[in-house]
C-alpha atoms as an extended CHARMM CRD file, in Angstrom:
* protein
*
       245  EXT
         1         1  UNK       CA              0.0000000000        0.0000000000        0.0000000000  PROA      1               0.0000000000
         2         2  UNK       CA              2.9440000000        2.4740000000        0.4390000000  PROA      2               0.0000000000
         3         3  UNK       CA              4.1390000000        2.0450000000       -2.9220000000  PROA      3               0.0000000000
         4         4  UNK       CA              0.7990000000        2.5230000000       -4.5010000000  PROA      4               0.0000000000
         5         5  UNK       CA              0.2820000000        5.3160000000       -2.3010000000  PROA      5               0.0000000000
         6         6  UNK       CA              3.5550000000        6.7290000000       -3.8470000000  PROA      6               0.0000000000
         7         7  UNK       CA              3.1510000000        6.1280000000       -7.1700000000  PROA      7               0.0000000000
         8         8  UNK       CA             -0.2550000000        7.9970000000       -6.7650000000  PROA      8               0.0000000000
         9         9  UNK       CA              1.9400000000       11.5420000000       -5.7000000000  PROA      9               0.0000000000
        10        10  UNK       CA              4.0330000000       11.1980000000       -8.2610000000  PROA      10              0.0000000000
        11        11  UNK       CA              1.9000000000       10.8490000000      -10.3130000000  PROA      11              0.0000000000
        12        12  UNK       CA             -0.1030000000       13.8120000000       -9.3640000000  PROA      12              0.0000000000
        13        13  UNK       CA              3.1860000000       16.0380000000       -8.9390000000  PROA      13              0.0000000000
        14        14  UNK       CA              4.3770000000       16.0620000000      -12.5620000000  PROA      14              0.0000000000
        15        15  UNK       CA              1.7640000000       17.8700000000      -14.7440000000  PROA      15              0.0000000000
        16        16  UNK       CA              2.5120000000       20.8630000000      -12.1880000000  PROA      16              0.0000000000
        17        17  UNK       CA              6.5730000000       20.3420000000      -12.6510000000  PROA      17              0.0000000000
        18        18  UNK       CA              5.4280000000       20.8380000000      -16.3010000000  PROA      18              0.0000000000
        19        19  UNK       CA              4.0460000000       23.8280000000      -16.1470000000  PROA      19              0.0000000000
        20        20  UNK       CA              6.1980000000       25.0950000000      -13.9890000000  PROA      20              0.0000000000
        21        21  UNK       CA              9.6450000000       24.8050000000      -15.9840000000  PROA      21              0.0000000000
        22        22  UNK       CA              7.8020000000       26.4750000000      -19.2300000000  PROA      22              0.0000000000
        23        23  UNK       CA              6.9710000000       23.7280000000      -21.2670000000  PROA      23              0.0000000000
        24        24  UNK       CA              4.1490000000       25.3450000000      -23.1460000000  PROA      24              0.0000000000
        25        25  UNK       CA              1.0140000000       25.8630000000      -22.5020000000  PROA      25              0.0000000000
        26        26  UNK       CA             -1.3280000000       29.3130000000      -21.4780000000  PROA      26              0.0000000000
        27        27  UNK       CA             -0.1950000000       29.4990000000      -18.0320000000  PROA      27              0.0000000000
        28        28  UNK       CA              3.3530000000       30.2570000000      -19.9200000000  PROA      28              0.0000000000
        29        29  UNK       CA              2.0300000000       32.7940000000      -22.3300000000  PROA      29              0.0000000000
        30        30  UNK       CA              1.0170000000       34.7730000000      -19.6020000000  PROA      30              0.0000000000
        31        31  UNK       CA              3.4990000000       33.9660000000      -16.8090000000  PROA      31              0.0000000000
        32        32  UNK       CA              5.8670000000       36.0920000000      -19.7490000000  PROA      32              0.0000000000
        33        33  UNK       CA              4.8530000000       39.5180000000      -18.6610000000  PROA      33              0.0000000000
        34        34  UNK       CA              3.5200000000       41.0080000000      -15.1690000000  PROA      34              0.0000000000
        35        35  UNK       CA              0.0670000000       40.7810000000      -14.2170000000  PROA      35              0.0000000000
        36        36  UNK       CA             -0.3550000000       44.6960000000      -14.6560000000  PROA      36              0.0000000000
        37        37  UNK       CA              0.6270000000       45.4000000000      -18.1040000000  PROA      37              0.0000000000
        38        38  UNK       CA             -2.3190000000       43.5570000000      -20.1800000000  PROA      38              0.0000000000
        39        39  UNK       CA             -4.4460000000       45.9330000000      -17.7220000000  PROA      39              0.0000000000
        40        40  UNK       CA             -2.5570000000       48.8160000000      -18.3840000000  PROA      40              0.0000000000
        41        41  UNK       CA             -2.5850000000       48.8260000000      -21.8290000000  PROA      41              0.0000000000
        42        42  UNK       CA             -6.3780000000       48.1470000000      -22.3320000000  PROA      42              0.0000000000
        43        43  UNK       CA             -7.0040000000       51.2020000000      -19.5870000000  PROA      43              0.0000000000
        44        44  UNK       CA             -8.6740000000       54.5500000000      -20.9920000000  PROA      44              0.0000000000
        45        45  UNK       CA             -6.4690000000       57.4920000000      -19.4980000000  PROA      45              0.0000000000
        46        46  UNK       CA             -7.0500000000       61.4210000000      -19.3170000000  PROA      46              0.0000000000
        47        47  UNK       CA            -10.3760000000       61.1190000000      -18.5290000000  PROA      47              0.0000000000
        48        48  UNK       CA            -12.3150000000       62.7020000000      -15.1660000000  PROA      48              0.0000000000
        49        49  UNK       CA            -11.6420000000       60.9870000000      -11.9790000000  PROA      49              0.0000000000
        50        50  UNK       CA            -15.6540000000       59.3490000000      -11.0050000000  PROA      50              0.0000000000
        51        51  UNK       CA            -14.4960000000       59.7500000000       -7.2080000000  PROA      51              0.0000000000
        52        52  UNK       CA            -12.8840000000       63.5210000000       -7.1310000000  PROA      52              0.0000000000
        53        53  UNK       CA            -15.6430000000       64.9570000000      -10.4300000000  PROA      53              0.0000000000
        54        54  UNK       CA            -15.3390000000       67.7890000000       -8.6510000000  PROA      54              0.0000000000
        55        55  UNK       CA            -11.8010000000       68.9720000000       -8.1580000000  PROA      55              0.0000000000
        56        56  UNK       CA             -9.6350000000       70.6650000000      -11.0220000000  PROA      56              0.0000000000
        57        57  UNK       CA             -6.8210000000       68.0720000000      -10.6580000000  PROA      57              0.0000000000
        58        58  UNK       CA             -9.4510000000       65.1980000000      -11.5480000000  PROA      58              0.0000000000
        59        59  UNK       CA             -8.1080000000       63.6080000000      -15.0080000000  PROA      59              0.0000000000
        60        60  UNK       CA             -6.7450000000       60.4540000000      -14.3650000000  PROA      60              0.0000000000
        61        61  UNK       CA             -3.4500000000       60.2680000000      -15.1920000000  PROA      61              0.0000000000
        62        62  UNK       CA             -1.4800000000       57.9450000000      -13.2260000000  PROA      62              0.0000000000
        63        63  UNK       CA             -1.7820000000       53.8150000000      -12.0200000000  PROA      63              0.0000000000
        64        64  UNK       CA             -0.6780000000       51.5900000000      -10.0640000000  PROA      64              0.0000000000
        65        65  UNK       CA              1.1310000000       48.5580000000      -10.4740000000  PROA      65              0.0000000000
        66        66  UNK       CA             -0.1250000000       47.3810000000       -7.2400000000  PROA      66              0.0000000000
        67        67  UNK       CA             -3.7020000000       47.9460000000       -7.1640000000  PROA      67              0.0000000000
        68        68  UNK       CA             -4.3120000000       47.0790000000      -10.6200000000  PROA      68              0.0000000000
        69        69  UNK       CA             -7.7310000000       49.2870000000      -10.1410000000  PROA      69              0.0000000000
        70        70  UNK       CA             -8.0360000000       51.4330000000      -13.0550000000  PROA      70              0.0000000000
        71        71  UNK       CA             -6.5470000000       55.5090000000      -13.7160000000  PROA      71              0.0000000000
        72        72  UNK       CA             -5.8520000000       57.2280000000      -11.1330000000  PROA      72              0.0000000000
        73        73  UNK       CA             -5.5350000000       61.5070000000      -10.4660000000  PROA      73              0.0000000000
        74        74  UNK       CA             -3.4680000000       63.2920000000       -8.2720000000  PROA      74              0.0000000000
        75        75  UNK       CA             -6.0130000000       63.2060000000       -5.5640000000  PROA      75              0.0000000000
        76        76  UNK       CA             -6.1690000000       59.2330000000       -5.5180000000  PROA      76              0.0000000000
        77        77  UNK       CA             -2.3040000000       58.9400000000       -4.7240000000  PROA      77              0.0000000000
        78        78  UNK       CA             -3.5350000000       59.2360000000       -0.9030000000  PROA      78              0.0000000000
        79        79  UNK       CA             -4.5580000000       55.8530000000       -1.0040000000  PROA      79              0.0000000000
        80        80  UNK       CA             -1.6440000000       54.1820000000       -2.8050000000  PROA      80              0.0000000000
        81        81  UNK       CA              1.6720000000       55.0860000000       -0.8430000000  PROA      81              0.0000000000
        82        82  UNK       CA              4.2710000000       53.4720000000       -1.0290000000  PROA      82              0.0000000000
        83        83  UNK       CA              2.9020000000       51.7230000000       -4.3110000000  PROA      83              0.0000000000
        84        84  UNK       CA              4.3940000000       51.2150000000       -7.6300000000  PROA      84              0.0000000000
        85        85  UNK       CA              2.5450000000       53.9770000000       -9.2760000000  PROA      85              0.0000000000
        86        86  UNK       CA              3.2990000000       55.6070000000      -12.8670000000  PROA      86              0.0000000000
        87        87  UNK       CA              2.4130000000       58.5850000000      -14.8570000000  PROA      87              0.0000000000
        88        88  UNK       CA              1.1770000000       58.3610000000      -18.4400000000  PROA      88              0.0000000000
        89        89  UNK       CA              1.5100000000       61.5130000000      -20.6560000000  PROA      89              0.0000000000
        90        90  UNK       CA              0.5410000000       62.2060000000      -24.1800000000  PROA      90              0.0000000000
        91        91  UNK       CA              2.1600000000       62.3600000000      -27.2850000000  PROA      91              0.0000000000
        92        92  UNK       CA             -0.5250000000       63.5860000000      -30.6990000000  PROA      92              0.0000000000
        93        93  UNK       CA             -3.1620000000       61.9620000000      -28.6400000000  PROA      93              0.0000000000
        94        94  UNK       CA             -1.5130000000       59.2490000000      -27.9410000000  PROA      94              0.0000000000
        95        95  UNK       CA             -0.3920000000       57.5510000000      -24.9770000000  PROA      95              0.0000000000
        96        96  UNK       CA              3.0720000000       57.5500000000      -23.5570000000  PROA      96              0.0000000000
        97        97  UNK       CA              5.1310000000       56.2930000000      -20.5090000000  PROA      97              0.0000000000
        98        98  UNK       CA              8.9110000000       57.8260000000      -19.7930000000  PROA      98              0.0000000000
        99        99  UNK       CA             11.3190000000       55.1600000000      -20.3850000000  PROA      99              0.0000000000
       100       100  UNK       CA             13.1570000000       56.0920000000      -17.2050000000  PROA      100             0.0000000000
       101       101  UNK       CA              9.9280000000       54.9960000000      -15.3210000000  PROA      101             0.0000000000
       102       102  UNK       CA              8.8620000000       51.8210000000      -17.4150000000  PROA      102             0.0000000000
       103       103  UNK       CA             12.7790000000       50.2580000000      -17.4880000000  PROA      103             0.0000000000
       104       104  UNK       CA             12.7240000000       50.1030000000      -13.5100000000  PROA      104             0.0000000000
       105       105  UNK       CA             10.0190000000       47.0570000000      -14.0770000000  PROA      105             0.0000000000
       106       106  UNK       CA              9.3360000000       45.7850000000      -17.6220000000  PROA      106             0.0000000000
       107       107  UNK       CA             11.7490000000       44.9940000000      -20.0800000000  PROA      107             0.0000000000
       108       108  UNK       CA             11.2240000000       47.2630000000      -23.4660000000  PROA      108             0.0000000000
       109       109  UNK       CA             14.1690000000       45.9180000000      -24.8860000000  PROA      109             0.0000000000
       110       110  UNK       CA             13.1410000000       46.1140000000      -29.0030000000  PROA      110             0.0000000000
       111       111  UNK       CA             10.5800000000       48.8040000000      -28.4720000000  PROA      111             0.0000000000
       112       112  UNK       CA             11.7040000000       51.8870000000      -30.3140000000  PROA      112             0.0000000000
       113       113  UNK       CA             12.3370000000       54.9800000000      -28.0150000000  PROA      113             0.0000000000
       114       114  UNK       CA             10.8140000000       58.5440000000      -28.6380000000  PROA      114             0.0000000000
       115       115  UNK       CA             12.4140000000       62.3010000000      -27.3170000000  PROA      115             0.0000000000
       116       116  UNK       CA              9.2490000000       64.2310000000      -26.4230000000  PROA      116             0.0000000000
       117       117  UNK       CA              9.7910000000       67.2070000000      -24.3800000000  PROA      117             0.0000000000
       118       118  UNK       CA             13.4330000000       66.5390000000      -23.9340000000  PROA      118             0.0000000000
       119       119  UNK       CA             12.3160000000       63.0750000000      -22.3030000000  PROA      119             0.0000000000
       120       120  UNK       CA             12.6640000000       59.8170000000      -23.8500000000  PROA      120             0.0000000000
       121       121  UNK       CA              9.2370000000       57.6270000000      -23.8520000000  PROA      121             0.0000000000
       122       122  UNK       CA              7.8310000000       54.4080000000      -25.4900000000  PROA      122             0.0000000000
       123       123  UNK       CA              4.2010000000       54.3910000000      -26.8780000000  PROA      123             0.0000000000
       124       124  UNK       CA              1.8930000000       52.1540000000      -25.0020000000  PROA      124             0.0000000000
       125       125  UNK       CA             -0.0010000000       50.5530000000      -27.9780000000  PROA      125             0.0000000000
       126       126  UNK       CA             -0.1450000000       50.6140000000      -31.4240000000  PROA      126             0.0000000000
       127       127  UNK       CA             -0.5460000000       53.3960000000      -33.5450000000  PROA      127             0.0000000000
       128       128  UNK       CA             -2.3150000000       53.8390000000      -37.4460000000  PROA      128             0.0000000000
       129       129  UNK       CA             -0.1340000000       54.4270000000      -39.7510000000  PROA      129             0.0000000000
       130       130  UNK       CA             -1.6230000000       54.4840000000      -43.4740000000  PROA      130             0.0000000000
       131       131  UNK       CA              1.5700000000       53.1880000000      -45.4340000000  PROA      131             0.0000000000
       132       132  UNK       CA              5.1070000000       53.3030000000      -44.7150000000  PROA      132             0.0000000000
       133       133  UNK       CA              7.2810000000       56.3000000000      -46.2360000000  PROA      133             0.0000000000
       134       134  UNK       CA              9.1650000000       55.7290000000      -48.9310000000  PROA      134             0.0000000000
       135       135  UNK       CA             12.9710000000       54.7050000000      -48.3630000000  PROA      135             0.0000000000
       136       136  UNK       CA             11.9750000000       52.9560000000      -45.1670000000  PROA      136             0.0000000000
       137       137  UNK       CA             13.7940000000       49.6310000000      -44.3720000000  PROA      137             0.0000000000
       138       138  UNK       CA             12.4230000000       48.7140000000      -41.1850000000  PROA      138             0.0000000000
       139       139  UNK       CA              9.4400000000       48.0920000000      -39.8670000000  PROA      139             0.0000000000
       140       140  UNK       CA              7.3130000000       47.1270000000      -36.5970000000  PROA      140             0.0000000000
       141       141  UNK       CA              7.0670000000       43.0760000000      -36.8020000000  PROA      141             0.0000000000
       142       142  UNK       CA              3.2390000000       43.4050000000      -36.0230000000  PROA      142             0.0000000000
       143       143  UNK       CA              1.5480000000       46.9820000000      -37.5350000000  PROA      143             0.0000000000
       144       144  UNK       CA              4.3600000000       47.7520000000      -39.7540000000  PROA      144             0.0000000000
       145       145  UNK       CA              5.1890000000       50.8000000000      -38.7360000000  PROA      145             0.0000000000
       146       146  UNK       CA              8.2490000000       52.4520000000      -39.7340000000  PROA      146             0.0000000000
       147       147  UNK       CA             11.0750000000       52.2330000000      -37.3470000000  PROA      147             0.0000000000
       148       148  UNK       CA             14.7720000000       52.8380000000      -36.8820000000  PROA      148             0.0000000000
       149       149  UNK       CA             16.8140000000       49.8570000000      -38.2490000000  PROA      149             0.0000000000
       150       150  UNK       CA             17.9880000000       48.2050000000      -34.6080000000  PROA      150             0.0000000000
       151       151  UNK       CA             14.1060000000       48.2960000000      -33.2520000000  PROA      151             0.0000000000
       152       152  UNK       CA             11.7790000000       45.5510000000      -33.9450000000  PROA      152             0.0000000000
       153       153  UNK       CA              8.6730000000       46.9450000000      -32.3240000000  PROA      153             0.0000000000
       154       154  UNK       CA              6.5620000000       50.3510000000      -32.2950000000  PROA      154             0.0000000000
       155       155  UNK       CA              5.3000000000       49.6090000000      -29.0910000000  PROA      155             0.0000000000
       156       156  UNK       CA              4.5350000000       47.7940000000      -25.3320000000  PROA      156             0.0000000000
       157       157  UNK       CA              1.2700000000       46.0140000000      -27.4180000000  PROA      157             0.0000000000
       158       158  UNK       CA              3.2150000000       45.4530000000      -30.3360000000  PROA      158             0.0000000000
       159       159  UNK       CA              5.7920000000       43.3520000000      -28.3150000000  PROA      159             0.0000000000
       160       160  UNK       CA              3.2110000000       41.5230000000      -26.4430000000  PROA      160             0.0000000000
       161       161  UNK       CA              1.3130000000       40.4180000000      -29.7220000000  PROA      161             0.0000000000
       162       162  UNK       CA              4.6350000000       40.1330000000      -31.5630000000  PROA      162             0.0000000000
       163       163  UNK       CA              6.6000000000       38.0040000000      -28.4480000000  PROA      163             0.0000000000
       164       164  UNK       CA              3.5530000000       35.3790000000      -28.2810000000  PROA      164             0.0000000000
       165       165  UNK       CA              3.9150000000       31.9170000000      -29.5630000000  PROA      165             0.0000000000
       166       166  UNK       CA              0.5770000000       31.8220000000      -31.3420000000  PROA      166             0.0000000000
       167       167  UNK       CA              2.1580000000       35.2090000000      -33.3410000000  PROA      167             0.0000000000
       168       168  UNK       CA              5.3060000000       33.4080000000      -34.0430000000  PROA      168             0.0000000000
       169       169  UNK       CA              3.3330000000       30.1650000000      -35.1450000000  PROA      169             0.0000000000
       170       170  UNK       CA              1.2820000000       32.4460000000      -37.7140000000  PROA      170             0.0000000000
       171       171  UNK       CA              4.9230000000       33.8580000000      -38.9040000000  PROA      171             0.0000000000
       172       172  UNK       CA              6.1550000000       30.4790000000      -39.6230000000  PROA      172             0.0000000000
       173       173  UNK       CA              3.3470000000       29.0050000000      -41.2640000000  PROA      173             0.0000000000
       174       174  UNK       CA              3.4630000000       32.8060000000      -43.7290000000  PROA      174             0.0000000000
       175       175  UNK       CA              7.1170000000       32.2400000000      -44.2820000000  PROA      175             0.0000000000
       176       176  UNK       CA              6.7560000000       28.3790000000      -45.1170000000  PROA      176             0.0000000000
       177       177  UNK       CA              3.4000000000       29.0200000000      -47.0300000000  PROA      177             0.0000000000
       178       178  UNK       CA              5.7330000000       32.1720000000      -49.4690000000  PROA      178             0.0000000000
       179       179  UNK       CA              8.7680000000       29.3190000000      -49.3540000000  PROA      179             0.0000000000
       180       180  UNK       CA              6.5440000000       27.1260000000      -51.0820000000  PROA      180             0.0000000000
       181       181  UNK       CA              4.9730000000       29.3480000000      -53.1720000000  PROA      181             0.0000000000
       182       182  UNK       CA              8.1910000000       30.6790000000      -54.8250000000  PROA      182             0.0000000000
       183       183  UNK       CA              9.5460000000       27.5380000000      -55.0650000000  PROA      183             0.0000000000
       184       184  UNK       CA              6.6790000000       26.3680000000      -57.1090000000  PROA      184             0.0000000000
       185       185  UNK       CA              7.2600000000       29.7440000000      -59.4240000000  PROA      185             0.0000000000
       186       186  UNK       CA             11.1970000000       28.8110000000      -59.5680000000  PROA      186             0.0000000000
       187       187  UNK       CA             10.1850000000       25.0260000000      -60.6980000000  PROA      187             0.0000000000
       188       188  UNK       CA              7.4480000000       26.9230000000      -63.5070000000  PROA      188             0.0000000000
       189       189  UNK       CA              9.7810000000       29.0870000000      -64.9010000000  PROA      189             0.0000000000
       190       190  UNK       CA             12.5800000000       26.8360000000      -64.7990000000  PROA      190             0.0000000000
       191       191  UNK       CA             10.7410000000       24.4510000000      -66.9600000000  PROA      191             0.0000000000
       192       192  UNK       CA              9.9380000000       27.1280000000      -69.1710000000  PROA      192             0.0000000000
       193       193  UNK       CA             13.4250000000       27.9920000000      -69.5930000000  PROA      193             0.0000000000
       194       194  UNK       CA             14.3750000000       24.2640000000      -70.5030000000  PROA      194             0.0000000000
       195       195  UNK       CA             11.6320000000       24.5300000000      -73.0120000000  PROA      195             0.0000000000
       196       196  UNK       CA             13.0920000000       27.4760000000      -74.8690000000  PROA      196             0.0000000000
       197       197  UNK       CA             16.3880000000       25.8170000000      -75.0240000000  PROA      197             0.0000000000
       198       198  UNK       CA             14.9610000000       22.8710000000      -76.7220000000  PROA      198             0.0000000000
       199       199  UNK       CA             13.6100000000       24.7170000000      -78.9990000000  PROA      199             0.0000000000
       200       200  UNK       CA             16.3860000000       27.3280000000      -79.3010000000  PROA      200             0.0000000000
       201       201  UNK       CA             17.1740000000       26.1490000000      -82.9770000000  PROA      201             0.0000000000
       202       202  UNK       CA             13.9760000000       26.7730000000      -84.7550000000  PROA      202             0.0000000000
       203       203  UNK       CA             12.4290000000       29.3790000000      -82.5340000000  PROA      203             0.0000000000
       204       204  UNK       CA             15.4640000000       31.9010000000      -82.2470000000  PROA      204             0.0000000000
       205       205  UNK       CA             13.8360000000       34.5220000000      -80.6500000000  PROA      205             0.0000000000
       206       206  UNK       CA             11.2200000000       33.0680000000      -78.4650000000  PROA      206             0.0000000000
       207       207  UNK       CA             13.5610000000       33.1080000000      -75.5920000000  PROA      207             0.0000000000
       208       208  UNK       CA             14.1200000000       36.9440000000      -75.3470000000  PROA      208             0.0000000000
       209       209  UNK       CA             10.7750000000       37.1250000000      -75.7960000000  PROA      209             0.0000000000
       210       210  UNK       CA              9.7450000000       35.9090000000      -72.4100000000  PROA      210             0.0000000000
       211       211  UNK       CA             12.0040000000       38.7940000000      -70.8390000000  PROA      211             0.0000000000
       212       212  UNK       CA              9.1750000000       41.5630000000      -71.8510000000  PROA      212             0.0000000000
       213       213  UNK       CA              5.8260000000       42.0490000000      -72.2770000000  PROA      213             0.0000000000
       214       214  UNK       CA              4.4780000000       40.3730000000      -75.9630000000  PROA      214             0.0000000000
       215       215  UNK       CA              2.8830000000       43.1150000000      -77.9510000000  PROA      215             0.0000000000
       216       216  UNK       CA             -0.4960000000       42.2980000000      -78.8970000000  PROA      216             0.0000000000
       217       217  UNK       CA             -1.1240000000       41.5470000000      -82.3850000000  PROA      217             0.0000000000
       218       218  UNK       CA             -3.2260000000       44.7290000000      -84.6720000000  PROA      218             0.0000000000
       219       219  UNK       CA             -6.4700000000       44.1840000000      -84.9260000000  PROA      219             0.0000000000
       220       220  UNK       CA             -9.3010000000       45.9780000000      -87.7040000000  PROA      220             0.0000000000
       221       221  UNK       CA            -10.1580000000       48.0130000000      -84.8670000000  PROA      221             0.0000000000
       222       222  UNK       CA             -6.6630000000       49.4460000000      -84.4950000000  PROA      222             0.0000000000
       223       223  UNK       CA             -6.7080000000       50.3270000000      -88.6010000000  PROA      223             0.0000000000
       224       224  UNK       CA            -10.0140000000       52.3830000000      -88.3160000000  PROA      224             0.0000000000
       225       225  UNK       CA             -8.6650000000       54.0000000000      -85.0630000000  PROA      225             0.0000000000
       226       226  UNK       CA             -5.3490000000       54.9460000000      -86.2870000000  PROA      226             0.0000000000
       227       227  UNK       CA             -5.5580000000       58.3640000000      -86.7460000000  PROA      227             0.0000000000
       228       228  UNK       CA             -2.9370000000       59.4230000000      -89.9470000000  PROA      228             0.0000000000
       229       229  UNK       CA             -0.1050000000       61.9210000000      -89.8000000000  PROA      229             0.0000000000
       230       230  UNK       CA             -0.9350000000       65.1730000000      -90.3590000000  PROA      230             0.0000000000
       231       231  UNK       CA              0.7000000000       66.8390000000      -93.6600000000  PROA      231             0.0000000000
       232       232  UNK       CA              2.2040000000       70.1460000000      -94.2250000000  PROA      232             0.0000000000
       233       233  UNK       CA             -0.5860000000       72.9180000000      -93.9060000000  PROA      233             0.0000000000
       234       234  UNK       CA             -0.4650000000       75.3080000000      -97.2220000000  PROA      234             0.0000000000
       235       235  UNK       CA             -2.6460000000       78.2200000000      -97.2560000000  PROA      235             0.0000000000
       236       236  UNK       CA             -5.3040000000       79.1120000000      -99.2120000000  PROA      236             0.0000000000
       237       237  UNK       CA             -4.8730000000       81.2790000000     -102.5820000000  PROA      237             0.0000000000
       238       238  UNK       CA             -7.8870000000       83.4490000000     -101.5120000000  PROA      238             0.0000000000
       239       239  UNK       CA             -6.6700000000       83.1280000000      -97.5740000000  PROA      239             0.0000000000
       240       240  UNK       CA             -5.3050000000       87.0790000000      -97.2130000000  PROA      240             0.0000000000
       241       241  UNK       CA             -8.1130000000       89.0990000000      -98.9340000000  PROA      241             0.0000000000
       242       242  UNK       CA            -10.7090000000       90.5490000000      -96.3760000000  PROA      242             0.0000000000
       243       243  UNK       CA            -14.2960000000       90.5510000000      -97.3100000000  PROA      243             0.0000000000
       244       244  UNK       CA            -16.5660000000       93.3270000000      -96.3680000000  PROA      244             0.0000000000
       245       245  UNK       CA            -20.5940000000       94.0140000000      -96.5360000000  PROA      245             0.0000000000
């Protein structure tokens, strides 16, 4: 009975040691980043604190990594000393965290950096960008936004989304999915070049052919469209006498 009795706890004891030494799984995925940034980055800021309406210092500008209870305004700091708390600011309506602030507990490591007001920030979440400027050479791995060459995200969202295995699976499966696809155009116009070379004796030119566009051949349509070259105008013998009434 003690061995079965053992057997049982071991038993029981490894699906936990799984999870545990990251082998996969949801509780992973979100083991990967603190408890307070998801919340952070889905929170509405720079709107009027419900609890202090009717103070001027009432736009809620601040949270804490404690709490985890929403934006917070000046007046709500009472509550939370001696918490983690941080001040977002605005950048075009968008918002932004100082880097010297963020750095002390998340990594941002691949986030591109911004100097706003003579203070370097990061962007919390993604933002719009219609198409990329021309010249650009890098880009955010998730929005494609343009960035400087040694950044690989636009922002904290961007990293989550771009950092998460089920992202990284859809990456793969693009990247295999164009492999295969240009190898299969490689194979077709390889085969097409074999062709040519077969034939190279009797069809000459066929080969350079395939390098440009094949002009279509003329067509009746073309004849009674073509419009003919104008000659050399001569005036009229008549042309300089003026004609009164």
């Amino acid at each position: 009975m003690a061995i079965e009795t053992h057997e049982t706890t071991v038993m029981e004891i490894k699906p936990k040691n799984r999870r545990i030494m990251g082998a996969g799984g949801p509780d992973d995925e979100d083991n990967r980043w603190p408890p307070w940034l998801k919340p952070l980055l889905k929170e509405s800021f720079f709107v009027q604190c419900k609890v202090h309406a009717d103070s001027h210092k009432s736009e809620c500008n601040m949270y804490c990594l404690d709490c985890m209870n929403g934006a917070l305004c000046s007046l709500c700091l009472a509550h939370h000393r001696d918490h983690r708390v941080i001040q977002i600011r605005r950048s075009s309506y968008h918002d932004v965290i100082r880097v010297n602030e963020i750095q002390k507990v998340l990594d941002i490591s691949g986030v591109q950096t911004y100097v706003i007001n003579s203070a370097r920030v990061v962007f919390l979440n993604e933002r719009p960008q219609p198409r990329p400027g021309k010249g650009v050479t890098n880009t955010c791995e998730v929005c494609e936004r343009s960035l400087l060459d040694s950044y690989r995200f636009c922002s904290l969202g961007c990293k989550i989304v771009g950092t998460s295995m089920d992202f990284q699976k859809k990456i793969r499966s693009a990247a295999a999915a164009f492999a295969s696809e240009s190898e299969d155009s490689y194979s077709s116009n390889s085969g097409s070049r074999l062709h040519h070379h077969h034939h190279h004796g009797r069809h000459k030119n066929s080969r350079i052919q395939s390098f440009t566009p094949s002009t279509p051949p003329p067509t009746s349509a073309s004849y009674r469209t073509a419009k003919r070259r104008k000659g050399i105008p001569h005036r009229a013998p008549m042309g300089g006498l003026i004609i009164e009434y």
